[in-house]
Coordinates of C-alpha atoms in Angstrom, one line a residue:
Chain A
M804 CA 0.1 -0.3 -0.2
I805 CA 1.1 3.2 -1.2
E806 CA 1.1 6.3 1.5
R807 CA -0.5 9.5 0.0
E808 CA 2.6 11.0 0.6
E809 CA 4.9 9.0 -1.1
M810 CA 2.6 9.0 -3.8
Q811 CA 2.9 12.8 -4.0
M812 CA 6.7 12.5 -4.1
I813 CA 6.5 10.0 -7.2
L814 CA 4.4 12.5 -8.7
E815 CA 6.5 15.0 -8.4
Q816 CA 9.6 13.0 -9.2
Y817 CA 8.5 11.8 -12.5
S818 CA 6.2 14.2 -13.6
D819 CA 7.2 14.4 -17.3
L820 CA 6.4 11.0 -17.2
V821 CA 3.2 11.3 -15.4
V822 CA 1.7 14.3 -17.6
V823 CA 3.2 12.3 -21.3
S824 CA 1.2 9.6 -20.1
L825 CA -1.9 11.4 -18.9
N826 CA -2.3 12.9 -22.1
I827 CA -2.1 9.8 -24.0
C828 CA -4.3 7.6 -21.9
A829 CA -6.8 10.9 -21.6
F830 CA -6.7 10.8 -25.6
V831 CA -7.2 6.6 -26.1
L832 CA -10.0 7.0 -23.4
G833 CA -11.8 10.2 -25.4
A834 CA -11.5 8.1 -28.9
W835 CA -12.8 5.0 -26.9
I836 CA -15.8 7.0 -25.2
I837 CA -16.8 8.5 -28.3
K838 CA -16.8 5.2 -30.1
V839 CA -18.6 3.3 -27.8
T840 CA -21.1 6.2 -26.9
R841 CA -21.4 7.7 -30.9
I842 CA -22.1 11.6 -29.6
K843 CA -22.1 13.5 -32.4
F844 CA -21.3 17.1 -30.8
I845 CA -18.7 16.6 -29.3
N846 CA -15.2 14.6 -30.0
A847 CA -12.5 12.6 -29.0
F848 CA -10.4 15.8 -28.0
I849 CA -13.0 17.9 -26.2
V850 CA -13.6 14.3 -23.8
A851 CA -9.6 14.0 -23.7
L852 CA -9.5 17.9 -22.4
L853 CA -12.4 17.3 -19.7
I854 CA -10.6 14.1 -19.0
V855 CA -6.8 15.9 -18.2
I856 CA -8.5 18.9 -16.8
M857 CA -10.4 16.3 -13.9
A858 CA -7.4 14.1 -13.8
L859 CA -5.2 17.4 -12.8
Q860 CA -7.7 18.7 -10.1
M861 CA -7.2 14.7 -8.8
L862 CA -4.2 14.7 -9.0
K863 CA -3.1 17.5 -7.2
I864 CA -1.0 18.4 -10.4
D865 CA -0.7 22.1 -10.6
Y866 CA -0.8 23.7 -14.1
Q867 CA 3.1 24.4 -14.5
T868 CA 3.9 21.2 -14.1
Y869 CA 1.8 20.0 -16.3
A870 CA 2.7 22.5 -19.0
E871 CA 6.4 21.6 -18.8
G872 CA 5.7 18.1 -18.8
S873 CA 3.4 18.4 -22.1
K874 CA 6.3 20.4 -23.8
Y875 CA 7.1 16.6 -25.1
I876 CA 4.0 16.2 -26.8
S877 CA 3.4 19.7 -28.1
F878 CA 6.7 19.9 -29.9
L879 CA 5.5 17.5 -32.3
L880 CA 2.8 20.1 -33.7
G881 CA 5.7 21.7 -35.6
P882 CA 6.6 19.1 -37.8
S883 CA 2.6 18.1 -38.1
V884 CA 2.4 21.3 -40.0
V885 CA 5.0 20.9 -42.1
A886 CA 3.7 17.3 -42.9
L887 CA 0.4 19.1 -44.0
G888 CA 2.6 20.1 -46.9
Y889 CA 2.7 16.4 -48.4
M890 CA -0.9 17.0 -48.0
L891 CA -0.8 19.8 -50.3
H892 CA 1.1 18.2 -52.6
K893 CA -0.8 14.9 -52.7
H894 CA -4.2 16.7 -53.5
V895 CA -3.1 19.6 -55.6
S896 CA -2.2 16.9 -58.6
V897 CA -5.8 15.6 -58.0
I898 CA -7.4 19.3 -59.5
R899 CA -4.6 20.9 -60.9
R900 CA -6.5 22.2 -63.9
S901 CA -9.2 24.5 -61.8
I902 CA -6.5 25.7 -59.2
V903 CA -6.8 29.4 -59.8
P904 CA -10.5 29.0 -59.3
I905 CA -10.2 27.4 -56.0
L906 CA -7.4 29.9 -54.8
I907 CA -9.8 33.1 -55.5
S908 CA -12.8 31.1 -53.4
V909 CA -10.5 30.1 -50.7
S910 CA -9.0 33.4 -50.1
L911 CA -12.2 35.2 -50.3
G912 CA -13.5 32.6 -47.6
A913 CA -10.3 33.3 -45.5
I914 CA -11.2 37.3 -45.8
A915 CA -14.8 36.9 -44.9
N916 CA -13.9 34.8 -42.1
I917 CA -11.4 37.2 -40.6
L918 CA -13.6 40.6 -41.3
L919 CA -16.7 38.9 -40.0
V920 CA -15.2 38.1 -36.6
N921 CA -13.7 41.4 -36.2
V922 CA -17.0 43.0 -37.3
I923 CA -19.0 41.0 -34.2
F924 CA -16.4 41.5 -31.9
L925 CA -16.7 45.3 -32.5
A926 CA -20.4 45.1 -31.6
F927 CA -19.4 43.6 -28.5
D928 CA -16.0 45.4 -27.5
V929 CA -14.2 42.2 -25.7
D930 CA -10.5 42.3 -25.1
R931 CA -8.1 42.2 -28.3
S932 CA -6.6 39.3 -27.3
I933 CA -10.2 37.2 -28.0
I934 CA -10.2 38.5 -31.3
Y935 CA -6.8 37.2 -32.2
S936 CA -7.4 34.2 -30.7
I937 CA -11.2 33.4 -32.7
Q938 CA -9.7 35.0 -36.4
P939 CA -8.0 31.5 -37.4
K940 CA -10.6 29.1 -36.0
S941 CA -11.4 27.6 -39.7
V942 CA -7.8 27.2 -40.0
T943 CA -6.6 23.3 -38.7
T944 CA -5.3 23.6 -35.2
A945 CA -1.6 23.0 -35.4
I946 CA -1.6 26.1 -37.6
A947 CA -4.3 27.9 -35.7
I948 CA -2.8 28.2 -32.7
T949 CA 0.4 29.1 -34.1
L950 CA -1.6 32.0 -35.7
S951 CA -2.9 32.6 -32.5
E952 CA 1.0 32.8 -30.5
Q953 CA 2.0 35.0 -33.1
N954 CA -0.6 37.6 -33.3
G955 CA -1.1 37.6 -29.5
G956 CA -4.1 35.6 -29.2
I957 CA -5.2 33.0 -26.1
V958 CA -3.6 29.6 -27.4
P959 CA -5.8 27.5 -25.4
L960 CA -9.1 29.4 -26.1
T961 CA -8.3 28.9 -30.2
A962 CA -7.7 25.2 -29.4
I963 CA -11.1 24.7 -28.4
I964 CA -13.0 27.1 -30.7
T965 CA -11.3 25.7 -33.3
A966 CA -12.4 21.7 -32.6
F967 CA -15.8 23.2 -32.2
T968 CA -15.6 25.0 -35.4
G969 CA -14.7 21.9 -36.9
I970 CA -17.5 19.9 -35.4
L971 CA -20.1 22.3 -35.9
G972 CA -19.4 22.7 -39.7
S973 CA -19.2 18.7 -40.4
I974 CA -22.7 18.5 -38.6
I975 CA -24.4 21.8 -40.7
G976 CA -22.1 21.4 -43.5
P977 CA -23.7 18.7 -45.9
P978 CA -27.4 20.2 -45.3
L979 CA -26.9 23.3 -45.3
L980 CA -24.9 22.9 -48.7
R981 CA -28.0 20.9 -50.2
L982 CA -30.5 23.1 -48.8
C983 CA -28.4 26.1 -50.9
R984 CA -28.5 23.6 -53.8
I985 CA -24.7 23.5 -53.8
T986 CA -23.9 20.1 -55.9
S987 CA -20.7 20.3 -57.9
P988 CA -18.5 18.1 -55.9
V989 CA -15.4 20.6 -55.9
A990 CA -17.3 23.4 -54.1
R991 CA -18.9 21.1 -51.7
G992 CA -15.6 19.5 -50.6
L993 CA -13.7 23.2 -50.9
A994 CA -16.2 24.5 -48.9
M995 CA -16.4 21.9 -46.4
G996 CA -12.1 22.0 -45.8
T997 CA -12.1 25.9 -45.8
S998 CA -14.7 26.1 -43.0
A999 CA -14.4 22.6 -41.0
H1000 CA -10.6 21.9 -41.5
G1001 CA -9.8 18.3 -40.7
I1002 CA -12.9 17.4 -38.8
G1003 CA -14.9 18.9 -42.1
T1004 CA -12.7 17.1 -44.2
A1005 CA -13.7 13.9 -42.8
R1006 CA -17.0 14.8 -43.4
A1007 CA -16.7 15.2 -47.0
L1008 CA -14.8 12.1 -47.4
E1009 CA -18.2 10.5 -46.9
L1010 CA -19.6 12.7 -49.4
G1011 CA -17.3 11.7 -52.3
A1012 CA -13.8 10.7 -52.8
K1013 CA -13.2 14.1 -54.8
E1014 CA -15.0 16.0 -52.0
G1015 CA -12.3 14.3 -49.9
A1016 CA -9.3 15.2 -51.7
V1017 CA -10.5 18.8 -52.6
A1018 CA -11.4 19.2 -48.7
G1019 CA -7.9 18.2 -48.0
L1020 CA -6.5 20.2 -50.5
A1021 CA -8.2 23.2 -48.8
I1022 CA -7.0 22.6 -45.5
G1023 CA -3.4 23.3 -46.4
L1024 CA -4.7 26.2 -48.6
M1025 CA -6.8 27.8 -46.1
G1026 CA -3.9 27.6 -43.6
A1027 CA -1.5 29.5 -45.9
I1028 CA -3.8 32.1 -47.1
T1029 CA -5.2 32.8 -43.6
S1030 CA -1.6 33.3 -42.3
L1031 CA -1.0 36.0 -45.0
M1032 CA -4.2 37.9 -45.0
L1033 CA -4.0 37.8 -41.1
L1034 CA -0.9 40.0 -41.9
F1035 CA -3.1 43.1 -43.2
L1036 CA -6.3 42.2 -42.0
K1037 CA -5.9 41.0 -38.2
D1038 CA -6.7 44.7 -37.1
F1039 CA -8.8 46.1 -39.6
L1040 CA -12.1 47.5 -38.6
V1041 CA -10.7 47.0 -35.5
F1042 CA -10.2 50.8 -33.6
Chain B
M520 CA 13.0 1.7 -40.6
T521 CA 15.4 3.6 -42.8
K522 CA 12.4 5.1 -44.8
A523 CA 11.0 6.7 -41.6
L524 CA 14.0 8.3 -40.5
I525 CA 15.0 9.8 -43.8
G526 CA 11.3 10.9 -43.7
L527 CA 11.5 12.1 -40.6
S528 CA 15.2 14.0 -41.1
I529 CA 13.1 15.6 -44.2
I530 CA 10.4 17.1 -41.7
F531 CA 12.7 18.4 -39.2
A532 CA 15.1 20.0 -42.0
M533 CA 12.1 21.8 -43.3
Q534 CA 11.1 22.9 -40.4
L535 CA 14.4 24.2 -39.4
L536 CA 14.5 25.8 -42.6
G537 CA 11.2 27.1 -42.4
T538 CA 12.0 28.9 -38.7
L539 CA 15.5 29.9 -40.1
L540 CA 13.7 32.1 -43.0
S541 CA 11.2 33.0 -40.3
H542 CA 13.4 34.0 -37.7
F543 CA 15.7 35.9 -40.7
V544 CA 14.0 36.8 -43.8
I545 CA 10.1 37.0 -43.3
P546 CA 9.3 37.0 -39.9
I547 CA 5.6 37.4 -40.5
L548 CA 4.7 33.6 -41.1
P549 CA 5.1 31.0 -38.7
G550 CA 8.1 28.7 -39.4
S551 CA 6.3 25.7 -39.2
V552 CA 4.0 27.2 -41.9
V553 CA 7.1 28.6 -43.8
G554 CA 8.5 24.5 -43.7
M555 CA 4.8 23.2 -44.7
I556 CA 5.2 25.4 -48.4
L557 CA 9.3 24.3 -48.6
L558 CA 8.1 20.5 -48.1
F559 CA 5.0 21.1 -50.6
L560 CA 7.4 23.0 -53.1
A561 CA 10.2 20.5 -52.6
L562 CA 7.7 17.9 -53.4
Q563 CA 6.4 19.6 -56.7
L564 CA 10.1 20.4 -58.1
G565 CA 10.7 16.7 -57.3
W566 CA 13.8 17.3 -54.8
V567 CA 12.2 15.0 -52.2
K568 CA 10.2 11.5 -53.0
E569 CA 6.8 10.9 -52.1
C570 CA 7.8 7.5 -50.9
H571 CA 10.5 8.7 -48.2
L572 CA 7.3 10.6 -46.2
D573 CA 4.3 8.3 -46.4
S574 CA 4.6 6.7 -43.5
V575 CA 6.2 9.7 -41.5
V576 CA 3.5 12.0 -42.6
S577 CA 0.6 9.2 -42.0
F578 CA 2.0 8.9 -38.7
F579 CA 1.4 12.7 -38.1
M580 CA -1.4 13.0 -39.6
S581 CA -3.3 10.7 -37.8
N582 CA -2.3 11.6 -34.6
M583 CA -2.1 15.4 -34.9
T584 CA -4.9 15.6 -32.8
I585 CA -3.2 14.7 -29.4
F586 CA -0.1 17.1 -30.1
F587 CA -2.5 20.0 -29.2
L588 CA -4.2 18.4 -26.3
P589 CA -2.0 20.3 -23.6
S590 CA -2.4 24.0 -25.6
A591 CA -6.1 23.6 -24.9
V592 CA -5.9 22.2 -21.2
G593 CA -4.3 25.9 -20.9
I594 CA -8.0 27.3 -20.6
I595 CA -8.2 26.2 -17.0
T596 CA -5.4 29.4 -16.6
V597 CA -8.0 31.8 -18.7
M598 CA -11.3 30.8 -17.6
P599 CA -13.0 34.0 -16.5
L600 CA -11.9 36.0 -19.4
V601 CA -13.6 33.2 -22.1
S602 CA -17.0 33.0 -19.4
N603 CA -17.1 36.8 -19.7
N604 CA -17.4 36.6 -23.7
L605 CA -19.0 33.2 -24.1
F606 CA -21.8 34.8 -26.0
A607 CA -20.1 36.9 -28.7
I608 CA -17.6 33.8 -29.0
A609 CA -20.2 32.0 -29.8
L610 CA -22.0 34.1 -32.1
S611 CA -18.8 35.1 -34.0
V612 CA -18.1 31.1 -34.3
V613 CA -21.5 30.0 -35.8
L614 CA -22.1 32.6 -37.9
S615 CA -18.7 32.9 -39.6
T616 CA -18.6 29.5 -40.1
I617 CA -21.7 29.3 -42.0
V618 CA -20.8 32.0 -43.8
V619 CA -17.4 30.7 -45.4
L620 CA -18.8 27.3 -45.7
L621 CA -21.8 28.9 -48.1
G622 CA -19.6 31.9 -49.6
V623 CA -16.5 29.2 -50.6
G624 CA -19.7 27.1 -51.7
F625 CA -21.1 29.3 -53.8
I626 CA -18.1 31.0 -55.6
Q627 CA -16.8 27.7 -56.4
Q628 CA -19.9 26.6 -57.9
Y629 CA -19.8 29.6 -60.3
F630 CA -16.6 29.1 -61.0
D631 CA -17.9 25.2 -61.9
R632 CA -20.7 26.2 -63.8
K633 CA -18.7 28.4 -65.8
R634 CA -16.3 26.2 -67.0
G635 CA -19.4 23.7 -67.4
D636 CA -17.9 20.9 -65.1
A637 CA -20.4 21.2 -62.9
N638 CA -21.0 17.5 -63.0
D639 CA -18.0 16.5 -63.7
S640 CA -17.4 14.2 -60.8

């Protein structure tokens, strides 16, 4: 039987290992819960997030210790973003002949997204850091949180909002597109990938192979184009 | 094993190169995003072979979600600021997601129709 104090000591001494294990186990458990319950409005990521927060409370691990140990996991975000370049390459060959219209559509989408967020927050008079956190929300999370950090946003808020944006887009996307009579496979895939990044792409794949490929391409494009547009538009209309 | 290592070294080399470029030349884009563009260009130009990257990329792509779990847990440190602005946040997320979805859909469909391949699937 391990004494309580001894357990606390072990937690402190091996905190990095404990934290890394906690992250991975929480994620596996989250994925399993979603698989079993088939809940649609949250995903494994959100469940894992709740599990980690509860576990930190129960094990009395402070946030500083958690953040310290988690850097071994967060470090892999950078290479994941680079790996998206490969996906871009894979998909660009599928639709090479319509690349110019696609670039125009995604650019307009990126601009509309940033401006709309600015307008809404202008009406509510909120802290600027919140605006910067929400602007990249339609971009794939790895890039979104990089942009949020660079522009002075609140990184955790961006991570969560991006996940919810993906879930929302993947749920309302197909029925809304059908309702508005958007039937072209390229248009549907592009709309899903641009508005709802990876989660929308997974849903687009269920609509069809072409939709999926175009959505996959849209993830990387939206990431690169939003990065650029934020340079010019992040403070547009604000003040 | 060797292929995965080659792929991994390509990825990290691109990230390092992108980070250096971002640091010294174009500080406007994050290093990893520059790395993504560099990898894309290297593949397009045939400097890097797809087969070296297949397994590594598939690992990163299928497990990416867990890499940003720690970033999200930080929400416990900013909870008051977020809950005070919850309505504005929710409204902007819902509205802009719908506008981007339909906007991109309509514009792209217009282009597709103009080229006469709306039903080409």
